[in-house]
Short mmCIF file of C-alpha atoms in Angstrom, two decimals:
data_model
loop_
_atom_site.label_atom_id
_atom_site.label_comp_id
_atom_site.label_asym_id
_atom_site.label_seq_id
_atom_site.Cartn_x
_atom_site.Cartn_y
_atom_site.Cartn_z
CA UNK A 1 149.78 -3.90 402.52
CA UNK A 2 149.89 -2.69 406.29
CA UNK A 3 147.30 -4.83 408.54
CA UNK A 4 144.17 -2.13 408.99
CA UNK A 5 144.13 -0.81 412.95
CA UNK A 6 142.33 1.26 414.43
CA UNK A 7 145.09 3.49 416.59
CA UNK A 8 148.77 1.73 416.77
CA UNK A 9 149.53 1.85 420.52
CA UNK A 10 153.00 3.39 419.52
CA UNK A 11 154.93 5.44 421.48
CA UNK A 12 157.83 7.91 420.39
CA UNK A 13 161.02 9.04 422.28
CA UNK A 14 163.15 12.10 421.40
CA UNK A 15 165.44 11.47 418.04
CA UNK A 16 163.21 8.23 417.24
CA UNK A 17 160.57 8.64 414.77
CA UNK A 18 158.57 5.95 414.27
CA UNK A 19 157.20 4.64 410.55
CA UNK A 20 154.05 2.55 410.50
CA UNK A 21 154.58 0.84 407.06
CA UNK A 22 158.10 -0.15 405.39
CA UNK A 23 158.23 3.71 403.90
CA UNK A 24 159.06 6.81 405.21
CA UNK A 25 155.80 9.14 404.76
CA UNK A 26 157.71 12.30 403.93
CA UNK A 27 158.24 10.49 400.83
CA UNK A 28 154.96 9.62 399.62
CA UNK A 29 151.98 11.15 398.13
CA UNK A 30 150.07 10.18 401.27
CA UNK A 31 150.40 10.38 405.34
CA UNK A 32 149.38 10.79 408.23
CA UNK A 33 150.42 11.95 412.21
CA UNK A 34 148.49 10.89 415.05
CA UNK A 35 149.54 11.93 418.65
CA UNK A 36 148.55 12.77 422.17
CA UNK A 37 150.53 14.08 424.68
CA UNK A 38 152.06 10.77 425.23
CA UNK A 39 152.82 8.86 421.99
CA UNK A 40 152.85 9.63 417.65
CA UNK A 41 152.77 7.79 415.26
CA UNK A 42 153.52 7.95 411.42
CA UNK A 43 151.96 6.61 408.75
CA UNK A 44 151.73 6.45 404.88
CA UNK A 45 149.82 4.66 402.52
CA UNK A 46 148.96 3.93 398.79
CA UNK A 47 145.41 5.03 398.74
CA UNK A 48 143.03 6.99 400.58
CA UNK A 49 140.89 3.98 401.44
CA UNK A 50 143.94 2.40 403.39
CA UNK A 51 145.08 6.01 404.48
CA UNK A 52 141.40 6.17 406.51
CA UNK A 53 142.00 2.60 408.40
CA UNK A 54 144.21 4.45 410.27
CA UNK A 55 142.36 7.02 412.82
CA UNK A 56 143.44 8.60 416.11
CA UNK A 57 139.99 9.05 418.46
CA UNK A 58 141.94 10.03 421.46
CA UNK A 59 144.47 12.43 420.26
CA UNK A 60 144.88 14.50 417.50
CA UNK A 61 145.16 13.49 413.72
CA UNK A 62 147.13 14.79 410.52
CA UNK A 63 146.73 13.85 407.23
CA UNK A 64 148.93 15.90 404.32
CA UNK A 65 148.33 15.31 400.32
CA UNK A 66 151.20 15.73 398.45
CA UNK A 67 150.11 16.74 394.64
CA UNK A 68 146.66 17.60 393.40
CA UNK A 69 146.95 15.52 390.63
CA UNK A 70 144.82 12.57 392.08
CA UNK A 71 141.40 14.70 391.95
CA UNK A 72 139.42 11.18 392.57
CA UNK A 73 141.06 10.53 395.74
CA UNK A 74 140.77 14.70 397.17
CA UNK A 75 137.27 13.93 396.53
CA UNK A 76 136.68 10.65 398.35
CA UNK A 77 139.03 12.04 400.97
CA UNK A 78 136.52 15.18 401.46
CA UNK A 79 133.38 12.84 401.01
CA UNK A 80 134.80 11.07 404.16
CA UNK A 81 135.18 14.33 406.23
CA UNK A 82 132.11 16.21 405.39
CA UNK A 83 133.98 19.07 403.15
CA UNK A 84 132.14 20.79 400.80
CA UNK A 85 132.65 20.34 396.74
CA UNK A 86 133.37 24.07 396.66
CA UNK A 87 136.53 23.64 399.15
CA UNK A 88 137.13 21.07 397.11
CA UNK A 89 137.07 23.19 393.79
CA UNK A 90 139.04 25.83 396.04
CA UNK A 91 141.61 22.86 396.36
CA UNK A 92 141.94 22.03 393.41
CA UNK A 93 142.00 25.49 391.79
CA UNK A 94 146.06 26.83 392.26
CA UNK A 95 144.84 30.20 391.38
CA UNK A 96 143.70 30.74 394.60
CA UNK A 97 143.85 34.36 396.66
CA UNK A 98 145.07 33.38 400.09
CA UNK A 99 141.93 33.48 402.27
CA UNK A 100 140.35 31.64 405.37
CA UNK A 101 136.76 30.47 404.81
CA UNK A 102 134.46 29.06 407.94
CA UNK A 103 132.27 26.23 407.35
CA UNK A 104 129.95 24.20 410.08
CA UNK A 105 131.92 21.56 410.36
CA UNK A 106 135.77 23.18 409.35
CA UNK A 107 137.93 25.93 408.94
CA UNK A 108 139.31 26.06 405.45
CA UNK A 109 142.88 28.38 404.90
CA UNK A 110 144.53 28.49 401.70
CA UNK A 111 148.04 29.69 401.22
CA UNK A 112 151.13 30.33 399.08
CA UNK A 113 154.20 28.64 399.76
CA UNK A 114 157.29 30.28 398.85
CA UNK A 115 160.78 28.59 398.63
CA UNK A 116 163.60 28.91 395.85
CA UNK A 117 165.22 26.01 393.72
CA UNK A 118 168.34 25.34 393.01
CA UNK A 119 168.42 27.14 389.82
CA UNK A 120 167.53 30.61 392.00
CA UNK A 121 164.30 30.59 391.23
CA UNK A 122 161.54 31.46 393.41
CA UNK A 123 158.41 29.07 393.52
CA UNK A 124 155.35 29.86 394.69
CA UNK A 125 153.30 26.61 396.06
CA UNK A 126 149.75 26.48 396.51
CA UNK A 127 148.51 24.81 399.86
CA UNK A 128 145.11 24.44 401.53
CA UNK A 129 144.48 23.43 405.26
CA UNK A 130 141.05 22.07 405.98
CA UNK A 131 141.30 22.46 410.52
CA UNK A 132 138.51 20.33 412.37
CA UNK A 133 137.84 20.08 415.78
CA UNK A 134 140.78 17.12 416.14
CA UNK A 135 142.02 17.16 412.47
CA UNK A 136 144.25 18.95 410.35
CA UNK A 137 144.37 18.19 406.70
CA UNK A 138 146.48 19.72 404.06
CA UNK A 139 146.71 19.69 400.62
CA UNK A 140 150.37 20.43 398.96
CA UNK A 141 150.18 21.45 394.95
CA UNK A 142 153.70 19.49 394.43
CA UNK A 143 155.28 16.95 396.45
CA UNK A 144 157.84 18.10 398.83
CA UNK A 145 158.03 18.29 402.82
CA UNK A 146 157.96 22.20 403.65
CA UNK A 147 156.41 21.14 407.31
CA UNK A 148 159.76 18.91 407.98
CA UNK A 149 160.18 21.40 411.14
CA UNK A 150 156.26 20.36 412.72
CA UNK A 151 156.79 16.74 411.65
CA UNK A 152 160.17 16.62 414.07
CA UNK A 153 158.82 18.74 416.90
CA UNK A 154 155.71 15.66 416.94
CA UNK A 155 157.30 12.93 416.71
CA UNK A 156 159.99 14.12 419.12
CA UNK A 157 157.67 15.99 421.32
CA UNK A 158 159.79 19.00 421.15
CA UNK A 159 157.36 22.14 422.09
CA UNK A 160 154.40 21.91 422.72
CA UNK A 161 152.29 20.94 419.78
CA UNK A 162 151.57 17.66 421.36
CA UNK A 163 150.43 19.33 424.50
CA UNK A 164 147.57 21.91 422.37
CA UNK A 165 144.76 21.24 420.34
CA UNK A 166 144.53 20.85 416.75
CA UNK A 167 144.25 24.50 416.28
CA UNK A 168 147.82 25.25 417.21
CA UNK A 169 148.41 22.65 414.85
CA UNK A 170 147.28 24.57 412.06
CA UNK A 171 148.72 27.86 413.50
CA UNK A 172 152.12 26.06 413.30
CA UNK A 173 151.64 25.00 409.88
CA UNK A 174 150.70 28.47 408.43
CA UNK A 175 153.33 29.90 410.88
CA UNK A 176 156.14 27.57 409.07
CA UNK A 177 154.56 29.02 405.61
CA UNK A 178 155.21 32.65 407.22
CA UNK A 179 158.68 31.82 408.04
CA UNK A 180 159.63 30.51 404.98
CA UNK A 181 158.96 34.70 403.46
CA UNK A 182 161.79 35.75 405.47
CA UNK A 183 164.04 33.14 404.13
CA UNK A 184 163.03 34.24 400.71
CA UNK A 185 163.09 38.16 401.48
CA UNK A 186 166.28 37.40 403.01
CA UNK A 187 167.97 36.23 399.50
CA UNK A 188 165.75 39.02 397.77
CA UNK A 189 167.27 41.95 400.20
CA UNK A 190 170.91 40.29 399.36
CA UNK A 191 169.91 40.88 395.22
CA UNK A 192 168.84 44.12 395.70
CA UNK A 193 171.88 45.47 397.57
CA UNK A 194 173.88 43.61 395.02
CA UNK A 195 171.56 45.68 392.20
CA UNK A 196 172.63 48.55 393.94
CA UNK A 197 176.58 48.36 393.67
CA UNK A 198 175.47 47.56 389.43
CA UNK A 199 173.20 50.78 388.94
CA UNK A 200 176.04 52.92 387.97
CA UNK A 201 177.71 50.08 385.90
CA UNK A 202 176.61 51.29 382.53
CA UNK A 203 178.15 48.53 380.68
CA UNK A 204 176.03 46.37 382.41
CA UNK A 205 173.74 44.96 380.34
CA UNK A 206 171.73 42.81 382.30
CA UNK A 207 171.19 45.28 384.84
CA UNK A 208 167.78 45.92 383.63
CA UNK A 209 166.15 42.39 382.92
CA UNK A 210 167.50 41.00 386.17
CA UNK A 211 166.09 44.00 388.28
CA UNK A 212 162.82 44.05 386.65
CA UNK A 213 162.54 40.07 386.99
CA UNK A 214 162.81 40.69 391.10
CA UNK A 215 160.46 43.29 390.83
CA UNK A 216 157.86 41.28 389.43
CA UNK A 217 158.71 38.39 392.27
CA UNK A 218 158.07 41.03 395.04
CA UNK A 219 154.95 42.23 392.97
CA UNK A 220 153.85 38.35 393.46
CA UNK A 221 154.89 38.03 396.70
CA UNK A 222 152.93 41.51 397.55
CA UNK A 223 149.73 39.77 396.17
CA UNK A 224 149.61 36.83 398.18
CA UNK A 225 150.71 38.82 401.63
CA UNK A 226 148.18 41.22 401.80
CA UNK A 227 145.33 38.89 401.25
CA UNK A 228 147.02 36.79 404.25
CA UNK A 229 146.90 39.74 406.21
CA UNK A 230 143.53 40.37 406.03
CA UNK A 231 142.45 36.76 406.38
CA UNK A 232 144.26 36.40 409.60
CA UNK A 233 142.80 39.99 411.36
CA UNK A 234 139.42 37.55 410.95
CA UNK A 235 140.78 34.85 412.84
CA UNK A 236 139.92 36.05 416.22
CA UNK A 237 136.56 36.44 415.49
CA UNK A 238 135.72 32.90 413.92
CA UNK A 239 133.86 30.41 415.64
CA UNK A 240 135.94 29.41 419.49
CA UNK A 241 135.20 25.68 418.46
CA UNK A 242 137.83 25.83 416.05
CA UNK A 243 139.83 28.54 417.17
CA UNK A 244 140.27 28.75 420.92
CA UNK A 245 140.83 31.76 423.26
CA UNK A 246 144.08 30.55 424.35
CA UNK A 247 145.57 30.60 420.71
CA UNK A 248 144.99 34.03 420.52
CA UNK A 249 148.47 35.76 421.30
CA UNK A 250 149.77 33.60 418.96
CA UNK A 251 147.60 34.59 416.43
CA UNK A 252 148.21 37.74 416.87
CA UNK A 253 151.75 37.21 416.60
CA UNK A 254 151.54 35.46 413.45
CA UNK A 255 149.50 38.24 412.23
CA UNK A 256 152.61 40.70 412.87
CA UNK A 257 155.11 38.59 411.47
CA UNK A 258 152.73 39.18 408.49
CA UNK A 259 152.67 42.54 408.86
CA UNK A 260 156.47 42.39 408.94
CA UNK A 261 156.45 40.84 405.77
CA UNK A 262 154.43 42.78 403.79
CA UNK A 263 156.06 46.10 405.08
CA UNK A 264 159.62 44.71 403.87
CA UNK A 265 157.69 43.97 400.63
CA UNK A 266 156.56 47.81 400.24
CA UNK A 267 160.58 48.57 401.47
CA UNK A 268 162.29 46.30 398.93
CA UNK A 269 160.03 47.68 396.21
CA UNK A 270 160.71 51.19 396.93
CA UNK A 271 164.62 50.39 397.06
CA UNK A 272 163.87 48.84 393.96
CA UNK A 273 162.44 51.75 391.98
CA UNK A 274 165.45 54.08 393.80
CA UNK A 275 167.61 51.44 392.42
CA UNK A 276 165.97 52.24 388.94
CA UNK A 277 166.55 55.70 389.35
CA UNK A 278 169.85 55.81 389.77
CA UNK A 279 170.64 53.39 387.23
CA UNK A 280 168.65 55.62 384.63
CA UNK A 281 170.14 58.37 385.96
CA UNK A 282 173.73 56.98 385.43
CA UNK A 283 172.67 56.16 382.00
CA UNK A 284 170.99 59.66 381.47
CA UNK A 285 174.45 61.47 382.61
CA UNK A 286 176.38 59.50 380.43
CA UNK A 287 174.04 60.13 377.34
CA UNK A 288 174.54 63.61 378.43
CA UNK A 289 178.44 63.40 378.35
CA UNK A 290 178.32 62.06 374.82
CA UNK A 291 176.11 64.72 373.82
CA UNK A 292 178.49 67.09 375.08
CA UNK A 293 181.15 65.86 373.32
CA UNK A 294 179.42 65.84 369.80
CA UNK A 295 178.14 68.92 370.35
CA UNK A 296 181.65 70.33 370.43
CA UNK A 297 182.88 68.66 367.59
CA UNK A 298 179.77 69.69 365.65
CA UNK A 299 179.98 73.44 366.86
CA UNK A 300 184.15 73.02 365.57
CA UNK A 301 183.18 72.05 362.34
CA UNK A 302 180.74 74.78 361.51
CA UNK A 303 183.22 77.43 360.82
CA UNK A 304 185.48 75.16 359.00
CA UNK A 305 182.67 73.84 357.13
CA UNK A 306 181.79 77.19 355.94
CA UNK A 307 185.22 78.31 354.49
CA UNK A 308 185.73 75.16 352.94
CA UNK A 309 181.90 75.60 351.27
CA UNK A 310 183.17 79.23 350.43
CA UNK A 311 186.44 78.03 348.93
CA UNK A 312 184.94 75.18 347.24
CA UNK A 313 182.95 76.97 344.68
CA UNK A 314 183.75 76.98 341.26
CA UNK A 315 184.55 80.44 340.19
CA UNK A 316 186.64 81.70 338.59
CA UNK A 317 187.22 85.34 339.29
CA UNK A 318 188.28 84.46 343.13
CA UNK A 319 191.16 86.23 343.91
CA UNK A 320 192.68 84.00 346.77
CA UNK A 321 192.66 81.06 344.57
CA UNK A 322 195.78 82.51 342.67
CA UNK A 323 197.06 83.81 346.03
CA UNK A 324 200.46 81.45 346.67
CA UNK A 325 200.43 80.95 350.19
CA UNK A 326 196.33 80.65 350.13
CA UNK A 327 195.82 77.03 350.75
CA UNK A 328 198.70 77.51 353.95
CA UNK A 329 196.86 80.37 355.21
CA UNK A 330 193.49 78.64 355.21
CA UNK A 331 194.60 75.95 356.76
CA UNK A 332 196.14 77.79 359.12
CA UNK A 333 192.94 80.01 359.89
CA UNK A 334 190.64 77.38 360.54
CA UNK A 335 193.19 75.68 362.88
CA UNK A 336 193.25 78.86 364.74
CA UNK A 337 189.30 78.94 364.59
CA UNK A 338 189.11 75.59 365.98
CA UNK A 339 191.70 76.32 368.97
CA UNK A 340 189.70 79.34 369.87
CA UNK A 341 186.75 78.25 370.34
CA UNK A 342 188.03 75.02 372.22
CA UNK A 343 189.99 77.64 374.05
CA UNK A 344 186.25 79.54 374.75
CA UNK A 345 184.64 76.18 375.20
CA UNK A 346 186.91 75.35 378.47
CA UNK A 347 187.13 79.13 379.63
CA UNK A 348 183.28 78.66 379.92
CA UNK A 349 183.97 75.38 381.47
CA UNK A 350 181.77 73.52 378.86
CA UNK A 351 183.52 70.45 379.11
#
């Protein structure tokens, strides 16, 4: 167990982070960043209690919750900061629309995470940002590190996150959540022009349930980006103790890269349905060929079916049937039907 202090008088140079504790934090369910313009620090810990020990009066402080499977210790966690049981619900709930809620004491974001596993599948990742006056909490639905980019630029001092307030803090952290959609639209544009090269391959089978699957990801993706948007267009208007006039062109340019992201949305969907459309009309002009085909050998066989029907009876008192050279001749007279009419068939340029 790491000795309890109040604010490690650590400093940090470029290409050095520095670990608190024999762990590295990234790791771990638990952690925390504390810096000021001139020093971080990192730190992780076993339980909340312990995580707590550990504050940062002077500067700015960080605390990220990987997994919401420890509800006892979200709880004692919010108990200590003064957040309300229905943030906490909120927290806890990954169902959540993607909305920013003002308290007295907080700001409270939540938002989807999108990033895609090995197995090419995309993942969408609840996570909820609690931003105080000089604290930025976030809670992660799994464990993973998709802030690894704000984490260097601290501990490095690269930027200048160390230089701002906590509320650039949390505008880096939902920006690094925005920036993560391109990646993913990036691989979805890549499918879809790939879907386009299949939609006349009739013989593809698969065509269909792999198209339809990415349609339903940018359907999902659609549903938690135009929520975003709107929650951001309210940012400039929340209370300038969280939110601070000089954060407000980037704001505003988070808010297009939103924008941005939900109009390539509404583009890759409507490539999507062309997509469809060709596809279905590949498969429609194909039917149609077929058709065409058995139509011609069913309009052949209509004639031919008709003299054999005639010939086929059972009378007796036919005259032909005791003809010598009948059978010949009929054969020969329904050939000659058959080449005439495939001979009308092309003149008319049927097939």
């Amino acid at each position: 167990m790491d000795e309890k202090i109040e604010r490690p008088n650590i400093g940090v140079t470029p290409g050095s982070p520095i670990y608190v504790g024999e762990r590295n934090p990234m790791e771990t369910a638990l952690s925390l960043i504390g810096y000021d313009p001139s020093q971080a620090w990192l730190k992780s810990a076993d339980t909340v209690d312990e995580l707590l020990a550990f504050k940062n009066p002077q500067g700015i402080t960080w605390i990220n919750i990987n997994g919401l499977k420890d509800s006892a210790a979200i709880t004692r966690l919010a108990e200590y900061y003064g957040i309300h049981p229905l943030t906490v619900e909120d927290i806890l709930d990954t169902g959540q629309r993607p909305k920013v809620e003002e308290f007295d004491n907080y700001l409270f974001f939540i938002l989807k995470d999108l990033h895609i596993r090995e197995e090419n599948e995309l993942v969408f990742e609840q996570i909820s940002l609690v931003l105080m006056e000089n604290t930025v909490i976030t809670f992660q639905e799994v464990a993973g590190d998709p802030f690894s980019g704000i984490r260097r630029r601290i501990l490095n001092n690269g930027g200048r996150v160390r230089k701002m307030g906590a509320d650039y803090l949390a505008y880096g952290l939902v920006d690094s959540v925005v920036d993560a959609y391109f990646l993913v639209l990036d691989d979805l544009g890549d499918k879809i022009e790939n879907f386009e090269d299949r939609a006349m391959d009739e013989k593809d089978e698969a065509f269909m349930p792999d198209i339809q699957k990415i349609k339903q990801e940018l359907l999902k993706i659609r549903r938690i980006v135009w929520p975003l948007r709107e929650s951001l267009s309210l940012l400039p208007r929340l209370s300038p103790a969280f939110i601070h006039e000089e954060l407000g062109p980037f704001i505003k340019d988070l808010h297009d890269n939103v924008i941005q992201v939900a109009e390539t949305v509404e583009t890759y969907r409507e490539l999507i349905a062309g997509v469809i459309e060709v596809n279905l009309s590949a498969v429609s002009n194909r039917m149609n060929q077929v058709m065409k085909v058995l139509t011609i050998i069913s309009t052949l066989f209509i004639p031919l079916t008709f003299i054999v029907g005639v010939y086929g009876m059972n009378f007796i008192y036919m005259p032909e049937l005791q003809y010598p050279y009948a059978y010949p001749l009929t054969w020969g007279g329904m050939i000659l039907i058959a080449l005439g009419m495939l001979l009308f068939f092309k003149h008319r340029r049927w097939f």
